[in-house]
């Protein structure tokens, strides 16, 4: 009976959308670095940590307001406790484990072994409870029992919690971790030197009444202070034998210090590229509405200049290190990853559907562009893909690979020359309108509901006052462009007004449309 | 007998695209290749040339003033050398050259090309427009390159034109229904946007060219009115 109830409950939770939604929300809030609100939770926790440490320091010599003490001792502890429980909850799914076990056993026509499922659940949960981070979290809750004065010192464990919230600490730890073996060797060597020198100095000095080294503890203290090159000078050997030991320890101390410094520096040097890459990947994962340029050659470079002028977000992927370096020197986020490899997108944690505006396959090599387009299409069916075509014979292949728009420079040259010899002036005018480098431009103004409400008819726009020509209106509802429409044309939200004029005047005109107050 | 000819120097995909697009405008298309192999293997007639050529044979068979030369060699240095060589021989020949970038475009202009198409910049510009201004790009592309009902036309002001000697600012364009005047080009080939302060005070003269956008019939009517035909 109880068994059935548990299994049914697990199935219910596993399929309950509201339960999964809530669990997912808390998981994102606590563990998902890409989740926008996690950042605020981290800031809140860091603030709470600093408040409790500030109260602890103040309390040493001065009286602290009861409200502050109550807040630091109880409220913060309760918040940390809730955080601990939530982390434990989202770490693994109890219901999923029970459901998996039930399905496995049912499939094999066996009785459902709930005990095995519970063992697995407990094992998973304990693996979290005994992790260093969870232990620190738990210790940070202990000041709740502040009547036990010793436990108050556990407030300092709250400081260790900073490791969880500040990425730089984690980076530092990961950098030093790569030299773990060297640091352990150094620690063993230093311990042996401290031990030998402490014993030696104790033997040499302890029987001399004038010497400040009377106990083994004094000897160890002196040895550590000396080997670390701190040298307070409060405890010094006075016998010639003792001073000889001191000279040796000082020399070793310098070597130990130099070795430690070089270890830290070399660890950072070795990890520098990786740290930079991790930083870029983190930045990219937070970027939205960006153009993903696959391949950084001449056309891509020129396009980047134009898109940067419009302050668009751009990410470049290229498998060639030199081209990546060139893109980086051009001030673009560029990563040395093969854009034609699905793994690259997984490693970079790019959600094409949510983050990418368009994929631009700009290698001057049709084979690479086809390969990249196919890869992207296999990940996302809807994203807009534009590709360069270098050989007209490959047009169909690019289309087949799922490219939405193909740009074939050779064909463009053909069309341009046709217009150049047919209508040179008209060509020049349109070229200038398209070019970013001229003052007169063509632009698209999106009609918002506010604009449509304030300017119901085209004739009300007042474009002539801004020396702006309205070339036409694109009605998205019917997907049609109306050239030179009459003044009584009704404006609707979602329409686009195509205007020609000086950049500055177009901007002023757009501001005029957007800033006009609603009619009463 | 000399013919109105398009001379295309270079045998590659650019030259074939150019040949397809200009064949209706010229009596004759002449393709030249630096590689003798192309001259033998190609299905169409391709003549061999080298950069030390004397161009006298072209001078004899081609109406140079009404002809055009396209320099589309893929090697930039050779393309510049070809342009300079053609310009040195034919001062009146209209030369259009392709360049990979702005730097070689400037060199080609210095070498005497009448017009240079910088491929990389042009391609990038078109891609940027496709991405950022998709609607206007579609409209402009169809006006320029496709058989759309909407056309762009250049109309020269004649001696009989009713807007001749009028201040551009005072012309009531609204009476010419269905068309939009974008700019005016003066006799010295400099063009001005219709709303620029310089153009506003300009007095329309014979020889000025108006650049207008409109449907074919409206342009015809406008042309008739302007020229007082």
mmCIF file of C-alpha atoms in Angstrom, chain B:
data_model
loop_
_atom_site.group_PDB
_atom_site.id
_atom_site.type_symbol
_atom_site.label_atom_id
_atom_site.label_comp_id
_atom_site.label_asym_id
_atom_site.label_seq_id
_atom_site.Cartn_x
_atom_site.Cartn_y
_atom_site.Cartn_z
ATOM 1 C CA UNK B 1 33.878 48.069 -89.823
ATOM 2 C CA UNK B 2 34.094 49.222 -86.225
ATOM 3 C CA UNK B 3 31.493 47.879 -83.781
ATOM 4 C CA UNK B 4 30.093 48.843 -80.392
ATOM 5 C CA UNK B 5 31.948 46.201 -78.409
ATOM 6 C CA UNK B 6 32.363 44.997 -74.850
ATOM 7 C CA UNK B 7 35.965 43.922 -74.367
ATOM 8 C CA UNK B 8 36.323 41.576 -71.423
ATOM 9 C CA UNK B 9 39.879 40.907 -70.271
ATOM 10 C CA UNK B 10 40.201 37.874 -68.071
ATOM 11 C CA UNK B 11 38.628 34.447 -68.375
ATOM 12 C CA UNK B 12 36.912 33.564 -65.132
ATOM 13 C CA UNK B 13 33.516 33.573 -63.452
ATOM 14 C CA UNK B 14 33.465 37.364 -63.301
ATOM 15 C CA UNK B 15 33.940 37.622 -67.060
ATOM 16 C CA UNK B 16 31.209 35.093 -67.772
ATOM 17 C CA UNK B 17 28.745 36.911 -65.469
ATOM 18 C CA UNK B 18 29.627 40.231 -67.095
ATOM 19 C CA UNK B 19 29.237 38.750 -70.585
ATOM 20 C CA UNK B 20 25.763 37.412 -69.689
ATOM 21 C CA UNK B 21 24.633 40.753 -68.298
ATOM 22 C CA UNK B 22 25.957 43.097 -71.000
ATOM 23 C CA UNK B 23 25.360 41.010 -74.127
ATOM 24 C CA UNK B 24 22.092 42.845 -74.945
ATOM 25 C CA UNK B 25 23.719 46.261 -74.870
ATOM 26 C CA UNK B 26 26.607 45.636 -77.266
ATOM 27 C CA UNK B 27 26.879 44.421 -80.854
ATOM 28 C CA UNK B 28 29.841 42.317 -79.995
ATOM 29 C CA UNK B 29 31.410 40.700 -76.905
ATOM 30 C CA UNK B 30 35.151 40.005 -77.094
ATOM 31 C CA UNK B 31 36.675 37.749 -74.444
ATOM 32 C CA UNK B 32 40.429 37.822 -73.853
ATOM 33 C CA UNK B 33 42.493 35.462 -71.752
ATOM 34 C CA UNK B 34 46.091 35.565 -70.555
ATOM 35 C CA UNK B 35 46.137 31.782 -70.705
ATOM 36 C CA UNK B 36 46.398 30.299 -74.197
ATOM 37 C CA UNK B 37 44.864 27.059 -72.929
ATOM 38 C CA UNK B 38 41.530 28.811 -72.319
ATOM 39 C CA UNK B 39 41.501 30.039 -75.909
ATOM 40 C CA UNK B 40 41.689 26.476 -77.231
ATOM 41 C CA UNK B 41 39.456 24.706 -74.673
ATOM 42 C CA UNK B 42 36.606 27.159 -74.295
ATOM 43 C CA UNK B 43 33.262 26.652 -76.003
ATOM 44 C CA UNK B 44 32.968 30.374 -76.746
ATOM 45 C CA UNK B 45 35.450 32.443 -78.711
ATOM 46 C CA UNK B 46 38.296 33.554 -76.488
ATOM 47 C CA UNK B 47 41.322 35.421 -77.779
ATOM 48 C CA UNK B 48 44.762 35.278 -76.276
ATOM 49 C CA UNK B 49 46.483 38.475 -75.167
ATOM 50 C CA UNK B 50 49.578 39.324 -73.243
ATOM 51 C CA UNK B 51 50.342 42.395 -71.258
ATOM 52 C CA UNK B 52 52.942 43.616 -73.706
ATOM 53 C CA UNK B 53 50.307 43.748 -76.439
ATOM 54 C CA UNK B 54 49.926 46.543 -78.860
ATOM 55 C CA UNK B 55 46.204 47.223 -79.102
ATOM 56 C CA UNK B 56 46.143 48.298 -82.741
ATOM 57 C CA UNK B 57 43.988 45.341 -83.813
ATOM 58 C CA UNK B 58 41.303 46.434 -81.351
ATOM 59 C CA UNK B 59 41.518 50.001 -82.562
ATOM 60 C CA UNK B 60 40.761 48.841 -86.105
ATOM 61 C CA UNK B 61 37.765 46.636 -85.334
ATOM 62 C CA UNK B 62 36.147 48.441 -82.420
ATOM 63 C CA UNK B 63 34.226 51.713 -82.085
ATOM 64 C CA UNK B 64 36.321 52.742 -79.083
ATOM 65 C CA UNK B 65 34.212 55.764 -78.096
ATOM 66 C CA UNK B 66 31.050 53.679 -77.772
ATOM 67 C CA UNK B 67 32.721 50.547 -76.460
ATOM 68 C CA UNK B 68 33.639 49.450 -73.003
ATOM 69 C CA UNK B 69 36.457 47.416 -71.512
ATOM 70 C CA UNK B 70 36.187 45.239 -68.408
ATOM 71 C CA UNK B 71 39.430 44.432 -66.633
ATOM 72 C CA UNK B 72 38.672 41.399 -64.491
ATOM 73 C CA UNK B 73 42.025 39.666 -64.101
ATOM 74 C CA UNK B 74 42.213 37.964 -60.724
ATOM 75 C CA UNK B 75 45.821 39.028 -60.196
ATOM 76 C CA UNK B 76 45.573 42.617 -58.927
ATOM 77 C CA UNK B 77 49.006 43.700 -60.185
ATOM 78 C CA UNK B 78 48.296 42.359 -63.672
ATOM 79 C CA UNK B 79 44.850 43.969 -63.657
ATOM 80 C CA UNK B 80 46.369 47.344 -62.819
ATOM 81 C CA UNK B 81 49.015 46.890 -65.505
ATOM 82 C CA UNK B 82 46.320 45.980 -68.047
ATOM 83 C CA UNK B 83 44.248 49.045 -67.123
ATOM 84 C CA UNK B 84 47.197 51.392 -67.429
ATOM 85 C CA UNK B 85 48.148 49.802 -70.737
ATOM 86 C CA UNK B 86 44.616 50.225 -72.148
ATOM 87 C CA UNK B 87 44.346 53.791 -70.902
ATOM 88 C CA UNK B 88 47.700 54.689 -72.396
ATOM 89 C CA UNK B 89 46.506 53.488 -75.787
ATOM 90 C CA UNK B 90 42.808 54.500 -75.691
ATOM 91 C CA UNK B 91 42.176 57.786 -73.982
ATOM 92 C CA UNK B 92 38.412 57.673 -74.749
ATOM 93 C CA UNK B 93 37.714 54.060 -73.810
ATOM 94 C CA UNK B 94 35.353 53.512 -70.876
ATOM 95 C CA UNK B 95 37.143 51.068 -68.572
ATOM 96 C CA UNK B 96 35.453 49.227 -65.710
ATOM 97 C CA UNK B 97 37.753 47.223 -63.459
ATOM 98 C CA UNK B 98 37.246 44.962 -60.487
ATOM 99 C CA UNK B 99 39.356 45.265 -57.356
ATOM 100 C CA UNK B 100 39.671 42.993 -54.386
ATOM 101 C CA UNK B 101 39.818 45.851 -51.899
ATOM 102 C CA UNK B 102 39.851 49.633 -51.516
ATOM 103 C CA UNK B 103 43.612 49.915 -51.796
ATOM 104 C CA UNK B 104 43.728 48.269 -55.227
ATOM 105 C CA UNK B 105 40.565 50.189 -56.207
ATOM 106 C CA UNK B 106 42.428 53.462 -55.654
ATOM 107 C CA UNK B 107 45.386 52.183 -57.673
ATOM 108 C CA UNK B 108 43.084 51.167 -60.512
ATOM 109 C CA UNK B 109 41.506 54.626 -60.544
ATOM 110 C CA UNK B 110 44.994 56.133 -60.662
ATOM 111 C CA UNK B 111 45.805 53.749 -63.507
ATOM 112 C CA UNK B 112 42.952 55.252 -65.505
ATOM 113 C CA UNK B 113 39.914 53.071 -64.830
ATOM 114 C CA UNK B 114 36.664 54.986 -65.328
ATOM 115 C CA UNK B 115 34.905 52.986 -62.657
ATOM 116 C CA UNK B 116 36.094 50.382 -60.178
ATOM 117 C CA UNK B 117 33.974 47.776 -58.429
ATOM 118 C CA UNK B 118 35.640 46.833 -55.121
ATOM 119 C CA UNK B 119 34.358 43.280 -54.724
ATOM 120 C CA UNK B 120 34.958 42.759 -51.015
ATOM 121 C CA UNK B 121 33.479 46.115 -49.950
ATOM 122 C CA UNK B 122 30.497 45.782 -52.284
ATOM 123 C CA UNK B 123 29.741 42.225 -51.139
ATOM 124 C CA UNK B 124 30.062 43.196 -47.477
ATOM 125 C CA UNK B 125 27.844 46.234 -48.020
ATOM 126 C CA UNK B 126 25.152 44.132 -49.663
ATOM 127 C CA UNK B 127 25.284 41.558 -46.856
ATOM 128 C CA UNK B 128 25.088 44.319 -44.236
ATOM 129 C CA UNK B 129 22.032 45.772 -45.983
ATOM 130 C CA UNK B 130 20.416 42.351 -46.268
ATOM 131 C CA UNK B 131 20.832 41.888 -42.523
ATOM 132 C CA UNK B 132 20.097 45.351 -41.230
ATOM 133 C CA UNK B 133 17.673 46.804 -43.768
ATOM 134 C CA UNK B 134 16.039 43.769 -45.351
ATOM 135 C CA UNK B 135 12.983 45.600 -46.684
ATOM 136 C CA UNK B 136 14.765 48.534 -48.282
ATOM 137 C CA UNK B 137 17.396 46.156 -49.614
ATOM 138 C CA UNK B 138 14.696 44.072 -51.278
ATOM 139 C CA UNK B 139 13.035 47.163 -52.755
ATOM 140 C CA UNK B 140 16.292 48.695 -54.015
ATOM 141 C CA UNK B 141 17.485 45.360 -55.354
ATOM 142 C CA UNK B 142 14.278 44.838 -57.288
ATOM 143 C CA UNK B 143 14.397 48.409 -58.638
ATOM 144 C CA UNK B 144 17.981 48.066 -59.772
ATOM 145 C CA UNK B 145 18.499 44.500 -60.775
ATOM 146 C CA UNK B 146 15.160 42.812 -61.336
ATOM 147 C CA UNK B 147 12.256 43.191 -63.717
ATOM 148 C CA UNK B 148 10.059 45.000 -61.223
ATOM 149 C CA UNK B 149 7.259 47.388 -62.148
ATOM 150 C CA UNK B 150 8.997 49.975 -60.027
ATOM 151 C CA UNK B 151 11.844 51.639 -61.891
ATOM 152 C CA UNK B 152 14.558 54.153 -61.322
ATOM 153 C CA UNK B 153 15.158 56.478 -64.230
ATOM 154 C CA UNK B 154 17.362 59.388 -65.154
ATOM 155 C CA UNK B 155 15.629 62.135 -67.051
ATOM 156 C CA UNK B 156 17.512 64.948 -68.703
ATOM 157 C CA UNK B 157 16.119 68.458 -68.605
ATOM 158 C CA UNK B 158 15.787 69.748 -72.167
ATOM 159 C CA UNK B 159 15.562 73.234 -73.537
ATOM 160 C CA UNK B 160 11.783 72.912 -73.809
ATOM 161 C CA UNK B 161 11.296 71.642 -70.280
ATOM 162 C CA UNK B 162 8.754 73.565 -68.200
ATOM 163 C CA UNK B 163 10.917 73.371 -65.055
ATOM 164 C CA UNK B 164 13.969 74.835 -66.809
ATOM 165 C CA UNK B 165 15.200 78.035 -65.131
ATOM 166 C CA UNK B 166 13.019 77.322 -62.091
ATOM 167 C CA UNK B 167 14.495 77.190 -58.615
ATOM 168 C CA UNK B 168 14.489 73.539 -57.491
ATOM 169 C CA UNK B 169 12.888 74.536 -54.191
ATOM 170 C CA UNK B 170 9.951 76.164 -56.007
ATOM 171 C CA UNK B 171 9.121 73.200 -58.222
ATOM 172 C CA UNK B 172 5.856 71.593 -57.189
ATOM 173 C CA UNK B 173 6.659 67.925 -57.607
ATOM 174 C CA UNK B 174 3.251 66.855 -56.320
ATOM 175 C CA UNK B 175 1.677 67.687 -59.666
ATOM 176 C CA UNK B 176 3.746 64.886 -61.192
ATOM 177 C CA UNK B 177 1.797 62.104 -59.557
ATOM 178 C CA UNK B 178 3.299 58.712 -58.754
ATOM 179 C CA UNK B 179 6.951 59.648 -58.940
ATOM 180 C CA UNK B 180 9.558 60.588 -56.357
ATOM 181 C CA UNK B 181 12.510 62.752 -57.367
ATOM 182 C CA UNK B 182 15.564 61.585 -55.463
ATOM 183 C CA UNK B 183 18.401 63.716 -56.753
ATOM 184 C CA UNK B 184 19.661 66.013 -59.451
ATOM 185 C CA UNK B 185 22.856 65.557 -61.390
ATOM 186 C CA UNK B 186 24.544 68.599 -62.817
ATOM 187 C CA UNK B 187 26.348 68.833 -66.103
ATOM 188 C CA UNK B 188 29.670 68.357 -64.317
ATOM 189 C CA UNK B 189 28.387 64.901 -63.177
ATOM 190 C CA UNK B 190 28.128 65.909 -59.538
ATOM 191 C CA UNK B 191 24.854 64.761 -57.990
ATOM 192 C CA UNK B 192 22.910 66.320 -55.142
ATOM 193 C CA UNK B 193 20.167 64.888 -52.977
ATOM 194 C CA UNK B 194 16.955 66.732 -53.752
ATOM 195 C CA UNK B 195 16.582 68.024 -50.171
ATOM 196 C CA UNK B 196 20.176 69.133 -49.753
ATOM 197 C CA UNK B 197 20.606 72.824 -49.044
ATOM 198 C CA UNK B 198 22.792 73.135 -52.143
ATOM 199 C CA UNK B 199 20.175 71.537 -54.415
ATOM 200 C CA UNK B 200 17.331 73.582 -52.964
ATOM 201 C CA UNK B 201 18.752 76.818 -54.311
ATOM 202 C CA UNK B 202 19.847 75.317 -57.562
ATOM 203 C CA UNK B 203 18.259 76.746 -60.703
ATOM 204 C CA UNK B 204 17.363 73.957 -63.094
ATOM 205 C CA UNK B 205 19.349 74.188 -66.303
ATOM 206 C CA UNK B 206 19.303 72.405 -69.603
ATOM 207 C CA UNK B 207 21.492 69.309 -69.282
ATOM 208 C CA UNK B 208 20.671 68.640 -65.629
ATOM 209 C CA UNK B 209 19.536 65.083 -64.989
ATOM 210 C CA UNK B 210 16.811 64.166 -62.515
ATOM 211 C CA UNK B 211 16.929 60.768 -60.850
ATOM 212 C CA UNK B 212 13.396 59.585 -60.203
ATOM 213 C CA UNK B 213 11.696 56.484 -58.858
ATOM 214 C CA UNK B 214 8.258 55.438 -60.001
ATOM 215 C CA UNK B 215 6.167 53.002 -61.957
ATOM 216 C CA UNK B 216 6.929 52.761 -65.652
ATOM 217 C CA UNK B 217 3.814 54.605 -66.844
ATOM 218 C CA UNK B 218 4.239 57.401 -64.310
ATOM 219 C CA UNK B 219 7.870 57.824 -65.360
ATOM 220 C CA UNK B 220 6.806 58.010 -68.998
ATOM 221 C CA UNK B 221 4.254 60.698 -68.163
ATOM 222 C CA UNK B 222 6.828 62.579 -66.098
ATOM 223 C CA UNK B 223 9.402 62.351 -68.872
ATOM 224 C CA UNK B 224 6.823 63.699 -71.311
ATOM 225 C CA UNK B 225 5.968 66.585 -69.012
ATOM 226 C CA UNK B 226 9.540 67.485 -68.182
ATOM 227 C CA UNK B 227 10.663 67.380 -71.760
ATOM 228 C CA UNK B 228 7.430 69.026 -72.883
ATOM 229 C CA UNK B 229 7.138 66.322 -75.480
#
